[in-house]
Short mmCIF file of C-alpha atoms in Angstrom, two decimals:
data_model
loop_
_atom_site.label_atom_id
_atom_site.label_comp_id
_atom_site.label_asym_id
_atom_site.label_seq_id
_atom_site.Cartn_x
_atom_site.Cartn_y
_atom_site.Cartn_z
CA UNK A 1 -9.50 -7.19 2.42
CA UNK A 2 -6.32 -9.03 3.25
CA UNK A 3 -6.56 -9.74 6.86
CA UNK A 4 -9.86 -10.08 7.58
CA UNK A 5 -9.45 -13.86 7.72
CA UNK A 6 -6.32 -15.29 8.88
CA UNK A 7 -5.33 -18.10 6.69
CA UNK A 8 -1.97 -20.43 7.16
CA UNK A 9 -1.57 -20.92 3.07
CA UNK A 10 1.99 -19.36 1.77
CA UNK A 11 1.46 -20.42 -1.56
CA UNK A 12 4.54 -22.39 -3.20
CA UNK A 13 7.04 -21.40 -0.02
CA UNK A 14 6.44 -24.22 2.84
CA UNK A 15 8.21 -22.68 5.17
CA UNK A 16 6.95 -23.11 8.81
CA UNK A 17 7.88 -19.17 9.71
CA UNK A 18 5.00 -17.67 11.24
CA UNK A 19 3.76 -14.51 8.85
CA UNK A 20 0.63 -12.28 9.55
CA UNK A 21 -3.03 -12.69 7.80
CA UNK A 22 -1.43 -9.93 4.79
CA UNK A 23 1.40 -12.34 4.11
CA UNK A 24 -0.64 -15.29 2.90
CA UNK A 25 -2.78 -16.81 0.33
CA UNK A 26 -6.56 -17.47 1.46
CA UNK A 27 -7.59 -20.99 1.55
CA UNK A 28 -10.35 -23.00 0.27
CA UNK A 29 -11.65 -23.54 4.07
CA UNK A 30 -11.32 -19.76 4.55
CA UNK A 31 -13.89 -18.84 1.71
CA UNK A 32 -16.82 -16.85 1.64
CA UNK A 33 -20.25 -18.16 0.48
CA UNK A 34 -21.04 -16.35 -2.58
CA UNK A 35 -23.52 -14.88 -0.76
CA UNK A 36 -21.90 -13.23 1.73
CA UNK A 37 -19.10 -12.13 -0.80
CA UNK A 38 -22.05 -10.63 -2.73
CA UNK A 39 -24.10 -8.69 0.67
CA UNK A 40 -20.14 -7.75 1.74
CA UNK A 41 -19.26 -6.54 -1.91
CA UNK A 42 -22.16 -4.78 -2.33
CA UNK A 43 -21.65 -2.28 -0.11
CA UNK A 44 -19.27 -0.93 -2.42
CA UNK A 45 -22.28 0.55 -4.73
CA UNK A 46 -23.93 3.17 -2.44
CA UNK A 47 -22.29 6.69 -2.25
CA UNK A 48 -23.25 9.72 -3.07
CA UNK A 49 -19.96 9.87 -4.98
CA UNK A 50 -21.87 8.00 -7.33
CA UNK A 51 -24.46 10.69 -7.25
CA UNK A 52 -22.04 13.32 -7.74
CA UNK A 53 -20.00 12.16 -10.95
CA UNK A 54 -23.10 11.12 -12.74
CA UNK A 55 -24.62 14.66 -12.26
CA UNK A 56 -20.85 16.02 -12.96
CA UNK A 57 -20.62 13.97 -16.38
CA UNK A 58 -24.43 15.17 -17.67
CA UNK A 59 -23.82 18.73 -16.47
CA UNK A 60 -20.49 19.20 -18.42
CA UNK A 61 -21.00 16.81 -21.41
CA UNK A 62 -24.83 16.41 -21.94
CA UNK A 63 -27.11 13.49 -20.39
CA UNK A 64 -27.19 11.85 -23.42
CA UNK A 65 -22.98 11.35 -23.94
CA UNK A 66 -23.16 10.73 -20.16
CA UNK A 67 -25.37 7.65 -20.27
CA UNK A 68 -23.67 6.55 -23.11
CA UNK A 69 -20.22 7.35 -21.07
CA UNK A 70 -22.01 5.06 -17.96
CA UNK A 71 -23.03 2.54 -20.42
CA UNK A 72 -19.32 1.90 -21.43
CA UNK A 73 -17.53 2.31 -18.20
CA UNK A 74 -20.11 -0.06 -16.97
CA UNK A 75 -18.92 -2.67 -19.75
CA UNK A 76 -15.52 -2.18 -19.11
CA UNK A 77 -15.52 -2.33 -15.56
CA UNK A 78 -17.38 -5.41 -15.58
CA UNK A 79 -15.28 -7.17 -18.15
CA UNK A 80 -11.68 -5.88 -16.47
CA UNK A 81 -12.98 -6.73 -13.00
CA UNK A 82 -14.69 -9.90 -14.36
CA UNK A 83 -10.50 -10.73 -15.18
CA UNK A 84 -9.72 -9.65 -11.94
CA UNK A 85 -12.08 -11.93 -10.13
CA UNK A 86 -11.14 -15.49 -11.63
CA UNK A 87 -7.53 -15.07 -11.18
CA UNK A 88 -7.71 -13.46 -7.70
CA UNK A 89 -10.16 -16.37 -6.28
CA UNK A 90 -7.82 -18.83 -8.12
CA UNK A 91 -4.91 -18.00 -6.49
CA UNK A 92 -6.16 -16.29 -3.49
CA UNK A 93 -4.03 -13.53 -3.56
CA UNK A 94 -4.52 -9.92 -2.38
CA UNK A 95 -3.14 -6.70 -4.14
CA UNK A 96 -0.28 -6.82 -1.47
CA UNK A 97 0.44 -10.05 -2.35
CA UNK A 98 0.35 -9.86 -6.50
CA UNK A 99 2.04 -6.89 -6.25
CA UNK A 100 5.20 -8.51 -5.32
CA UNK A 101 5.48 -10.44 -7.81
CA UNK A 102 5.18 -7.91 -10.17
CA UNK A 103 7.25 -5.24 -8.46
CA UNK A 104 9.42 -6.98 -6.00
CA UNK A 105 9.02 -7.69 -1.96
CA UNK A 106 9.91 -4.07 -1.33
CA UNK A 107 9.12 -2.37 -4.62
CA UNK A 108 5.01 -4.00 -3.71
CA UNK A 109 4.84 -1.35 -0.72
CA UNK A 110 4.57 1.78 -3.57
CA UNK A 111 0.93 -0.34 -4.39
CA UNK A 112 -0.43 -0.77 -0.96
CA UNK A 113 1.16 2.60 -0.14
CA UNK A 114 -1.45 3.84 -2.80
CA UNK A 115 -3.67 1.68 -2.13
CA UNK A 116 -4.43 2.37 1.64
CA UNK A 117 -4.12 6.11 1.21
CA UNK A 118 -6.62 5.95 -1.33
CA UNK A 119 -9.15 4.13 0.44
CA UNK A 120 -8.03 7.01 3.35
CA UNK A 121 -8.99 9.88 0.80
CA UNK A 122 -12.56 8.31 0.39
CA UNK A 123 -13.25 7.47 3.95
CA UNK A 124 -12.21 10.92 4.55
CA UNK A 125 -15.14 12.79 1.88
CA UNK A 126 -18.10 9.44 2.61
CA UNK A 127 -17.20 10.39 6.19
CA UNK A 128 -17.21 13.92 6.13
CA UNK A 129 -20.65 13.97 4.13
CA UNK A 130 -22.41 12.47 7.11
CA UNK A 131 -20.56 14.90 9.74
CA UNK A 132 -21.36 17.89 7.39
CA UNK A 133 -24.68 16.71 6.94
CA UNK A 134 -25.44 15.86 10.09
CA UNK A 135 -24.04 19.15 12.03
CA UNK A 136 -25.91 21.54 9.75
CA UNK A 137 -29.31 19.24 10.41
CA UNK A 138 -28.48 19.73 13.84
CA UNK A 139 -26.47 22.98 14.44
CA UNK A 140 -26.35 22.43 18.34
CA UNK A 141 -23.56 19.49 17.13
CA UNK A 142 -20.37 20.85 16.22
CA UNK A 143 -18.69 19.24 13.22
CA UNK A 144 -15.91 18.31 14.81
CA UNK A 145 -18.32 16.18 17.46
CA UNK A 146 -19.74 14.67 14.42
CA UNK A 147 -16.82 13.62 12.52
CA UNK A 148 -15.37 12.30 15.69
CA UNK A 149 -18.73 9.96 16.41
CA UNK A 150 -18.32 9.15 12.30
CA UNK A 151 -14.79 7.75 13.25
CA UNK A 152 -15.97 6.20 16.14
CA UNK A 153 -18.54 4.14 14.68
CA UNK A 154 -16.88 3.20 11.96
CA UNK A 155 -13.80 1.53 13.36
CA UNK A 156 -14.82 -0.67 15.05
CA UNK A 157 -17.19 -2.14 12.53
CA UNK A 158 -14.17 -3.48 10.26
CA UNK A 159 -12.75 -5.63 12.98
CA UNK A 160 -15.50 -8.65 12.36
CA UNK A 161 -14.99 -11.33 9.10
CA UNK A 162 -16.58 -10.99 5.88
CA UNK A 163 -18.31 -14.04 6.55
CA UNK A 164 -19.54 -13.29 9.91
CA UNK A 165 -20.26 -9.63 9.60
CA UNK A 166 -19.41 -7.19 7.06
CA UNK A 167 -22.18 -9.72 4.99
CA UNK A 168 -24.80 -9.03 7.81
CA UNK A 169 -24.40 -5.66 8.32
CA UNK A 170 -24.15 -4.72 4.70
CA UNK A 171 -27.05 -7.06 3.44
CA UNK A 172 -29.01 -5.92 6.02
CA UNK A 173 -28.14 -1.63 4.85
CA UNK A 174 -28.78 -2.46 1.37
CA UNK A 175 -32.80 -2.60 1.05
CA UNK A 176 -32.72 0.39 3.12
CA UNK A 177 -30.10 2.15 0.48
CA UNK A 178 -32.58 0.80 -2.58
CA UNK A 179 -35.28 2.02 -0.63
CA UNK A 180 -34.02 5.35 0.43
CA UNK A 181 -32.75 5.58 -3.52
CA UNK A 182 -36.61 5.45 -5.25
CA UNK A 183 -38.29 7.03 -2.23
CA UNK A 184 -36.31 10.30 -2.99
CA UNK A 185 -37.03 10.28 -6.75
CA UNK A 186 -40.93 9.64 -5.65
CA UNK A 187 -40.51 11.96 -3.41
CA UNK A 188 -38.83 14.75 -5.54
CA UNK A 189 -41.35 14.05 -8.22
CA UNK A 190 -44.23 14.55 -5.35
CA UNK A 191 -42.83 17.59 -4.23
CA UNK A 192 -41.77 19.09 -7.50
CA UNK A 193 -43.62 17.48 -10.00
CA UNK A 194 -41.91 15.69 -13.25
CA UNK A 195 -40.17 17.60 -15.72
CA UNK A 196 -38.13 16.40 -18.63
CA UNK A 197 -35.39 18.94 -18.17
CA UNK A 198 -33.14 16.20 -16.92
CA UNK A 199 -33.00 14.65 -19.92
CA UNK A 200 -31.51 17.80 -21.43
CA UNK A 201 -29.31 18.88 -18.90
CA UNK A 202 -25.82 20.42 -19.90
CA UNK A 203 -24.68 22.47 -22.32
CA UNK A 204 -26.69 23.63 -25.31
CA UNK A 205 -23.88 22.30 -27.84
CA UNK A 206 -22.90 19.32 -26.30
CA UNK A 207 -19.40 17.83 -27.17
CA UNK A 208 -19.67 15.01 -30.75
CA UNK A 209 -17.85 12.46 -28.45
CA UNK A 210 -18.53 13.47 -25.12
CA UNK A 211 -19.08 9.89 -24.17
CA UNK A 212 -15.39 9.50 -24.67
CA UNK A 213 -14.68 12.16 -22.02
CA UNK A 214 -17.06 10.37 -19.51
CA UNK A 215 -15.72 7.46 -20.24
CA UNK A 216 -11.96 8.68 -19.64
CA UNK A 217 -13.02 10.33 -16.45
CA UNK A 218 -14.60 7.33 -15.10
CA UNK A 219 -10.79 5.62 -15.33
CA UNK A 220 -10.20 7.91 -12.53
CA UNK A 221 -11.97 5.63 -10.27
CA UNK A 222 -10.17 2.64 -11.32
CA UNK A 223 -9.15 2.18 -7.71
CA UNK A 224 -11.95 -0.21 -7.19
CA UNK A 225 -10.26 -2.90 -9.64
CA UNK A 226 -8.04 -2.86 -6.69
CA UNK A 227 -10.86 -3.07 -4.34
CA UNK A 228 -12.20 -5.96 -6.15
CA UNK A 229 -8.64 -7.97 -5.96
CA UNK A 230 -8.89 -7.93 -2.45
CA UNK A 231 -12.96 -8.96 -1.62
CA UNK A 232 -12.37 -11.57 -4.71
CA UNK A 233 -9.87 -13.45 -3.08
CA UNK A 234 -12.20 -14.76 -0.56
CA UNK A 235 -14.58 -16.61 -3.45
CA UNK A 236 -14.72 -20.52 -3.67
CA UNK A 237 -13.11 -21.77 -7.00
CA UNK A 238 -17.19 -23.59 -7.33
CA UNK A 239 -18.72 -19.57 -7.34
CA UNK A 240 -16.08 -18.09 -10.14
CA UNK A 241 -18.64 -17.76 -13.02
CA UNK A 242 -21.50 -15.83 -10.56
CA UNK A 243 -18.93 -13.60 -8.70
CA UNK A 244 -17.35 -12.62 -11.85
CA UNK A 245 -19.84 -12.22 -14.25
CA UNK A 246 -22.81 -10.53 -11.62
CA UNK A 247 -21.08 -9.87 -7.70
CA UNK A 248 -18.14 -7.87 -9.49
CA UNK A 249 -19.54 -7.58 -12.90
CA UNK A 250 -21.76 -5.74 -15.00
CA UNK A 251 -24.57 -6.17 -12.78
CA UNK A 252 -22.49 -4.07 -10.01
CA UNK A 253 -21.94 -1.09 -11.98
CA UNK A 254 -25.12 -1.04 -13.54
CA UNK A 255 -26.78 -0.11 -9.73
CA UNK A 256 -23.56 1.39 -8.66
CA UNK A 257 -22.97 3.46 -11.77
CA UNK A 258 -25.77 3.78 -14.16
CA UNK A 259 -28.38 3.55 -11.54
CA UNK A 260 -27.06 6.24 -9.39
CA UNK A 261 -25.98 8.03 -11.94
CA UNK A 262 -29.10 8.36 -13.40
CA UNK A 263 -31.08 9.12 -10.15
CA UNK A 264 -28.81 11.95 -9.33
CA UNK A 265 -29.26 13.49 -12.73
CA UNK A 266 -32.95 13.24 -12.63
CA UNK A 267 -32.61 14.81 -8.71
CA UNK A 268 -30.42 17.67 -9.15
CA UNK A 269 -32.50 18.24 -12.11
CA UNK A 270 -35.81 18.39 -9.56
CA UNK A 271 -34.57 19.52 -6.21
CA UNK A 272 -33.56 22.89 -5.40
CA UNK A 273 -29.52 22.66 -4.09
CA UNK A 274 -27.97 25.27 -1.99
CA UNK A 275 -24.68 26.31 -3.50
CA UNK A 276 -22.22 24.63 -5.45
CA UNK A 277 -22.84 20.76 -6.82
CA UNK A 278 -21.59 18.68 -4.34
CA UNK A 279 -21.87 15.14 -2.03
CA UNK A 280 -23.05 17.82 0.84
CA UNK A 281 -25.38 19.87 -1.69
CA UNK A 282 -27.02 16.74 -2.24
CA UNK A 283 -27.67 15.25 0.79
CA UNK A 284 -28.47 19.05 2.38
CA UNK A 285 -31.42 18.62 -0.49
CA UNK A 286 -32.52 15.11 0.43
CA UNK A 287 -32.57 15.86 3.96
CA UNK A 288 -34.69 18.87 3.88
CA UNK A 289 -36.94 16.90 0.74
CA UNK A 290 -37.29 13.66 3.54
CA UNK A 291 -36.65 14.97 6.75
CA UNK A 292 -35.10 12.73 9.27
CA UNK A 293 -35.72 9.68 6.70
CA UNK A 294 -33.06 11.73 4.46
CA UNK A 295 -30.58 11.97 7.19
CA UNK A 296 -30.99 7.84 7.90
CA UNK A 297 -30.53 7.50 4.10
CA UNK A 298 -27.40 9.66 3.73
CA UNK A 299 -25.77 7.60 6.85
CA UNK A 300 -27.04 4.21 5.57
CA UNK A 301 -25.56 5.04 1.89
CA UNK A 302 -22.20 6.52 3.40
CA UNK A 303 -21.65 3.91 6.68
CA UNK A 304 -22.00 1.10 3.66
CA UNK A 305 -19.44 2.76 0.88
CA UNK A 306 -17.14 3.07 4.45
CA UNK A 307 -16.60 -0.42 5.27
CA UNK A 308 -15.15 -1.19 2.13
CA UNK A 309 -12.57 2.01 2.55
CA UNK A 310 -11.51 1.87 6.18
CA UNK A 311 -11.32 -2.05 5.66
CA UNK A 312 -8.95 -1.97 3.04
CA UNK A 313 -7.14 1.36 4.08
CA UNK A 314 -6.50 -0.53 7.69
CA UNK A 315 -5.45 -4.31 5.78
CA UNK A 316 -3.04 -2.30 3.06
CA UNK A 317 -1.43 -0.10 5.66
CA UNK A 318 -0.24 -3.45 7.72
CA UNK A 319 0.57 -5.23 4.31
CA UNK A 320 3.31 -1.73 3.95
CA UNK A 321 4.36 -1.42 7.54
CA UNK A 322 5.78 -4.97 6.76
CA UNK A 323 7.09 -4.78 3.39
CA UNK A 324 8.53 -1.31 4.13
CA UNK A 325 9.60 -1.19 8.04
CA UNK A 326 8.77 -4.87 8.95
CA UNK A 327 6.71 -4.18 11.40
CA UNK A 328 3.80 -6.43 12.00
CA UNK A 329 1.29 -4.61 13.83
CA UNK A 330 -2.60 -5.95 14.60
CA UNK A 331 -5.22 -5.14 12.56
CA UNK A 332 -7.07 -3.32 15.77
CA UNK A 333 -3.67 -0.91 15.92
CA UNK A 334 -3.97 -0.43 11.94
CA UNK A 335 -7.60 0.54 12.20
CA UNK A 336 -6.82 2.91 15.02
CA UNK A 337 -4.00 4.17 13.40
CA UNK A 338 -6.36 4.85 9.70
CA UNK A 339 -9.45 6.08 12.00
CA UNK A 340 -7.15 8.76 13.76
CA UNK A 341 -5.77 9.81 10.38
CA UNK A 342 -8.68 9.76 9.08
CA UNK A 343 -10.29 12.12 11.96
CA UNK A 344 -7.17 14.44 11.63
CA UNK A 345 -7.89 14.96 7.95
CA UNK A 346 -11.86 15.48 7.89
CA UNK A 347 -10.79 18.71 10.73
CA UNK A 348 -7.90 20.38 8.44
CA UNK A 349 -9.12 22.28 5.40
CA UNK A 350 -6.79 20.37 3.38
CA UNK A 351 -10.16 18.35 0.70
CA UNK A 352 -8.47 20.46 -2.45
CA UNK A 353 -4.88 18.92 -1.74
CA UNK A 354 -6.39 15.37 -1.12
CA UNK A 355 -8.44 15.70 -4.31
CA UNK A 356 -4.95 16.53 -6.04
CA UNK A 357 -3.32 13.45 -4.57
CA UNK A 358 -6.11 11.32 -5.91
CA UNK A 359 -5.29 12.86 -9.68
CA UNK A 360 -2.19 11.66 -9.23
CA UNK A 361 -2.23 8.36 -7.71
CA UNK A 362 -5.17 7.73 -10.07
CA UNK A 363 -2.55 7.46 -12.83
CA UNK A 364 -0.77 5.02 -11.06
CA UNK A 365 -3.72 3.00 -10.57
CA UNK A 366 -4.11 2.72 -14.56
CA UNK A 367 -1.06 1.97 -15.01
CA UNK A 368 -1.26 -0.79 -12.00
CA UNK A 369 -4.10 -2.46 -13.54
CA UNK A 370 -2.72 -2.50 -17.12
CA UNK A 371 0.47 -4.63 -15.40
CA UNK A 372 -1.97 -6.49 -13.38
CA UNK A 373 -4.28 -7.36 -16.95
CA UNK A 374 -1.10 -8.23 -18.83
CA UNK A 375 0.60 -10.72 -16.48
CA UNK A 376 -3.08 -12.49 -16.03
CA UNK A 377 -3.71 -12.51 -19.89
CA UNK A 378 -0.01 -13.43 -20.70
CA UNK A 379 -0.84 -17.21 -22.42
CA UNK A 380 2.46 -18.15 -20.79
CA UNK A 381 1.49 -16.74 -17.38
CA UNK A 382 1.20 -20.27 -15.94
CA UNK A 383 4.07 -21.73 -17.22
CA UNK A 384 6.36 -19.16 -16.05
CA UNK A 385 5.16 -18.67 -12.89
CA UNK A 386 3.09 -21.61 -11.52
CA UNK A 387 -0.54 -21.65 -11.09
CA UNK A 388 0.08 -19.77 -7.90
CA UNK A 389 3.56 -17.49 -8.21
CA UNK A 390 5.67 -17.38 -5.56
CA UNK A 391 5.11 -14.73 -2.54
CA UNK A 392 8.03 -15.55 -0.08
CA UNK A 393 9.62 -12.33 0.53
CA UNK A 394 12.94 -14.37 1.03
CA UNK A 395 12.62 -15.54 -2.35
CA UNK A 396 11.83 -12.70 -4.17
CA UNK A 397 14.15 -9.51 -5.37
CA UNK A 398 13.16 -6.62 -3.67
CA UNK A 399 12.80 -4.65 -6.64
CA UNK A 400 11.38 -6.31 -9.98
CA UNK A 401 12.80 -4.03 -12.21
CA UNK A 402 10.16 -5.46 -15.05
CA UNK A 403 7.26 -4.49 -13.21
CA UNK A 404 8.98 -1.32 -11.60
CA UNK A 405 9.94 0.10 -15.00
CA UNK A 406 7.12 -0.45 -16.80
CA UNK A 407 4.65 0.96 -14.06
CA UNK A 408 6.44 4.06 -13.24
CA UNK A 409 7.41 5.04 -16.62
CA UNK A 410 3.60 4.83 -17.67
CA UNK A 411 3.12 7.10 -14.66
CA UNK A 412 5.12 9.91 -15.70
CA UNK A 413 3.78 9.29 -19.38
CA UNK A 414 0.45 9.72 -17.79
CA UNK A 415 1.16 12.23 -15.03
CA UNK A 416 2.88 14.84 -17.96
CA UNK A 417 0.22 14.40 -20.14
CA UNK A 418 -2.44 15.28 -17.28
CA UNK A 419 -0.08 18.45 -16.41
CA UNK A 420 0.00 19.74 -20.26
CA UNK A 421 -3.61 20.24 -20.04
CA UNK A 422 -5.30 21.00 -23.28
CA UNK A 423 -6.83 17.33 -25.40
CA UNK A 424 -4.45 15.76 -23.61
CA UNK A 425 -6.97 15.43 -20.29
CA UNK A 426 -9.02 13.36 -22.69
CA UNK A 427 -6.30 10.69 -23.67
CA UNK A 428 -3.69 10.36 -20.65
CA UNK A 429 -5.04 8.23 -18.63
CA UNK A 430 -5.78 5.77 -21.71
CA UNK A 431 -2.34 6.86 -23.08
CA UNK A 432 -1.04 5.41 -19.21
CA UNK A 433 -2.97 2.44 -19.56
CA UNK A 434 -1.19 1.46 -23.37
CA UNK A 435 2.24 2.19 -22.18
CA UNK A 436 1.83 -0.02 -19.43
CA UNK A 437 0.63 -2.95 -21.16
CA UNK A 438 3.32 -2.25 -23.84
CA UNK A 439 6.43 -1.40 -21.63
CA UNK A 440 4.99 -4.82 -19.22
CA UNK A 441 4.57 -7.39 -22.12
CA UNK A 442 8.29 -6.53 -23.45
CA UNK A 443 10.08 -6.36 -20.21
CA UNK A 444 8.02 -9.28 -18.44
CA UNK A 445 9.52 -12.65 -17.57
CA UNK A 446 9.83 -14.48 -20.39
CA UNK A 447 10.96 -17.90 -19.24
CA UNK A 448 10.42 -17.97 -14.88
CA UNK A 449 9.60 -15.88 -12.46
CA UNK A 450 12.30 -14.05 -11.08
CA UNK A 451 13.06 -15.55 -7.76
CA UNK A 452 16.02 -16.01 -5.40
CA UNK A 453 17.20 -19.21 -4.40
CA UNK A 454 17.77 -19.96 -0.89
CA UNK A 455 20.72 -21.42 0.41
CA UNK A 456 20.21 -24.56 2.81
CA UNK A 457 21.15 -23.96 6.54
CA UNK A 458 23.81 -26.22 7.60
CA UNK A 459 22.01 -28.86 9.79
CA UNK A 460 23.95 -29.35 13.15
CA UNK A 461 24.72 -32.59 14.12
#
């Protein structure tokens, strides 16, 4: 969420030259109440995405290995994120920001570069579920006409603060998403009547360990440690302990994972779906189960999940125009820039090779947050590089070989392993994540950070 407040803190560099909102560290007197971080957060844990991989998981592997499978991913996020959270409110840095110091002033732009298209790829499927949705409700609206009015709306609704409106219009969604969430399964129940078969959905031999596979697929989504960098950064120092252990914790992923998870197992299990399992097929269902109360639902869940990705897509694409180009551009022209891409994308038939890219630059995310957990948990961390490191571009190598080396190696690792197929889909991305840590805590910084030092301008007299 870098740039949604525009702070004048540069961290250790006191240099007077102007920078834009992605450049700097977030001050104290630009933090969010801890209850606006928590309404503006929270929007992150409604999507039918949600829906999807829990049914996904239990259809494949069993219900039973897939609530176990939530269960742990649930822990782990929580205690990973909970990491996250304290160091990124201590220091007030965003993913842009860290990742220099662990890659370099130019080598950072490979994270944001990942980072916003990412965030893209979702905004693209969220967004198309509503225009889908909402063209086949109403067939006298072409899709294109409602993927264009999805853009539309959604722009614009990233350009206010976290503290004076991605909190309002978020806390205000969310009763309506919790709402919408149990009047479907009373609903379904109503319509259908209960059965037990969702508690025995998937294969009649399930997998020993199929939690593990769960578990391992839910890495794939490990994009939102990245999400969390960037909304933590705005906590007070006072509100650590709450926004780490229940904003971005456990708590989260319970609703956001388990929760939906659960729901969508018991609903697919109860609703009749048209076609293949999808985030359409479901929301086709709940629409023709609820009427127009469905469609409302679907666009309350989706319009939430979409602040959070066209936010961050738009504040991560300025954050690499500068590193890579250095071109500063506003956040309005970033937003315009994502929403047209974005618009572009949800026309071309092109969800298969998007769903690709996310395989792929879900490796590097693994192997980002292993770098990012070993520099935090490094017991030297603050002795070699300050309680807050240094972010001045003009102090910084462009490429940090230590970082560099370590993450892209544990790509390929991970990216080879993913290609070979067989077992191996069930251990690369954890297989990533060790050589990572391993390759980061040997080539790491052992005595400073690695930083350039500027030579004095001759004063003129």
């Amino acid at each position: 969420m870098a740039g949604v407040i525009q702070p004048k803190n540069k961290g250790q560099d006191n240099s007077a030259t102007p920078s834009d909102p992605n450049q700097e560290l977030v001050s104290n007197a630009d933090r969010a109440t801890k209850g606006s971080l928590t309404m503006a957060w929270w929007g992150v844990c409604s999507a039918m995405f949600y829906l999807v991989i829990g049914i996904a998981m239990a259809e494949n592997y069993g219900t039973k290995n897939a609530i176990i499978g939530l269960l742990i991913s649930c822990v782990a996020y929580g205690v990973i994120n909970g990491i996250i959270t304290r160091y990124a409110i201590r220091t007030g840095m965003s993913v842009a920001l860290f990742s220099r110091v662990l890659f370099g002033h130019k080598g950072a732009a490979l994270a944001t570069l990942i980072f916003f298209a990412t965030a893209m790829y979702y905004a693209v499927f969220e967004g198309s579920v509503i225009a889908v949705t909402f063209s086949q409700t109403y067939p006298s609206v072409p899709y294109w006409i409602a993927a264009l009015i999805v853009v539309a709306y959604s722009v614009p609704m990233i350009m206010g603060s976290v503290q004076n409106w991605l909190d309002k219009l978020n806390g205000v969604l969310l009763p309506f998403y919790i709402i919408g969430l149990i009047a479907a399964v009373v609903m379904a129940t109503n319509e259908y009547g209960y059965s037990s078969a969702w508690l025995s959905l998937g294969p009649e031999e399930a997998l020993p360990f199929g939690w593990w596979n769960v578990a391992v697929y839910y890495m794939g989504i490990w994009v939102l440690m990245m999400y969390t960098f960037d909304y933590a950064r705005y906590g007070k120092q006072e509100d650590s302990k709450f926004l780490s252990w229940f904003n971005f914790g456990i708590p989260f992923y319970l609703v956001a994972f388990f929760l939906s998870g659960l729901a969508g197992i018991y609903l697919v299990s109860t609703i009749p779906l048209e076609g293949a399992l999808s985030e359409v097929s479901i929301t086709l269902g709940l629409v023709k189960l609820m009427g127009v109360f469905g469609l409302i639902f679907v666009v309350v869940t989706q319009t939430r999940i979409n602040t959070a990705n066209y936010l961050l897509a738009t504040t991560n694409l300025q954050a690499f125009l500068k590193d890579t180009l250095n071109i500063q551009i506003p956040k309005l022209v970033g937003a315009l820039l994502i929403g047209t891409f974005i618009f572009v994308l949800m026309l071309l038939d092109v969800f298969a090779y998007l769903l690709q890219a996310l395989a792929y630059q879900g490796v590097f995310v693994v192997a980002w947050v292993a770098i990012a957990l070993t520099h935090i948990l490094y017991p030297k961390r603050e002795d070699i590089f300050g309680a807050v490191p240094v972010i001045d571009p003009q102090r910084l190598p462009a490429f940090d070989k230590s970082g560099l080396v370590a993450w892209i190696a544990a790509s390929i690792v991970g990216i080879v392993l993913m290609n070979l197929g067989g077992s191996w889909v069930n251990w690369y991305a954890t297989l990533t994540f060790i050589t990572a840590t391993v390759l980061y805590a040997i080539l790491m910084p052992k005595t400073q950070q690695h930083v350039l030092q500027l030579t004095p301008k001759p004063t003129v007299s």
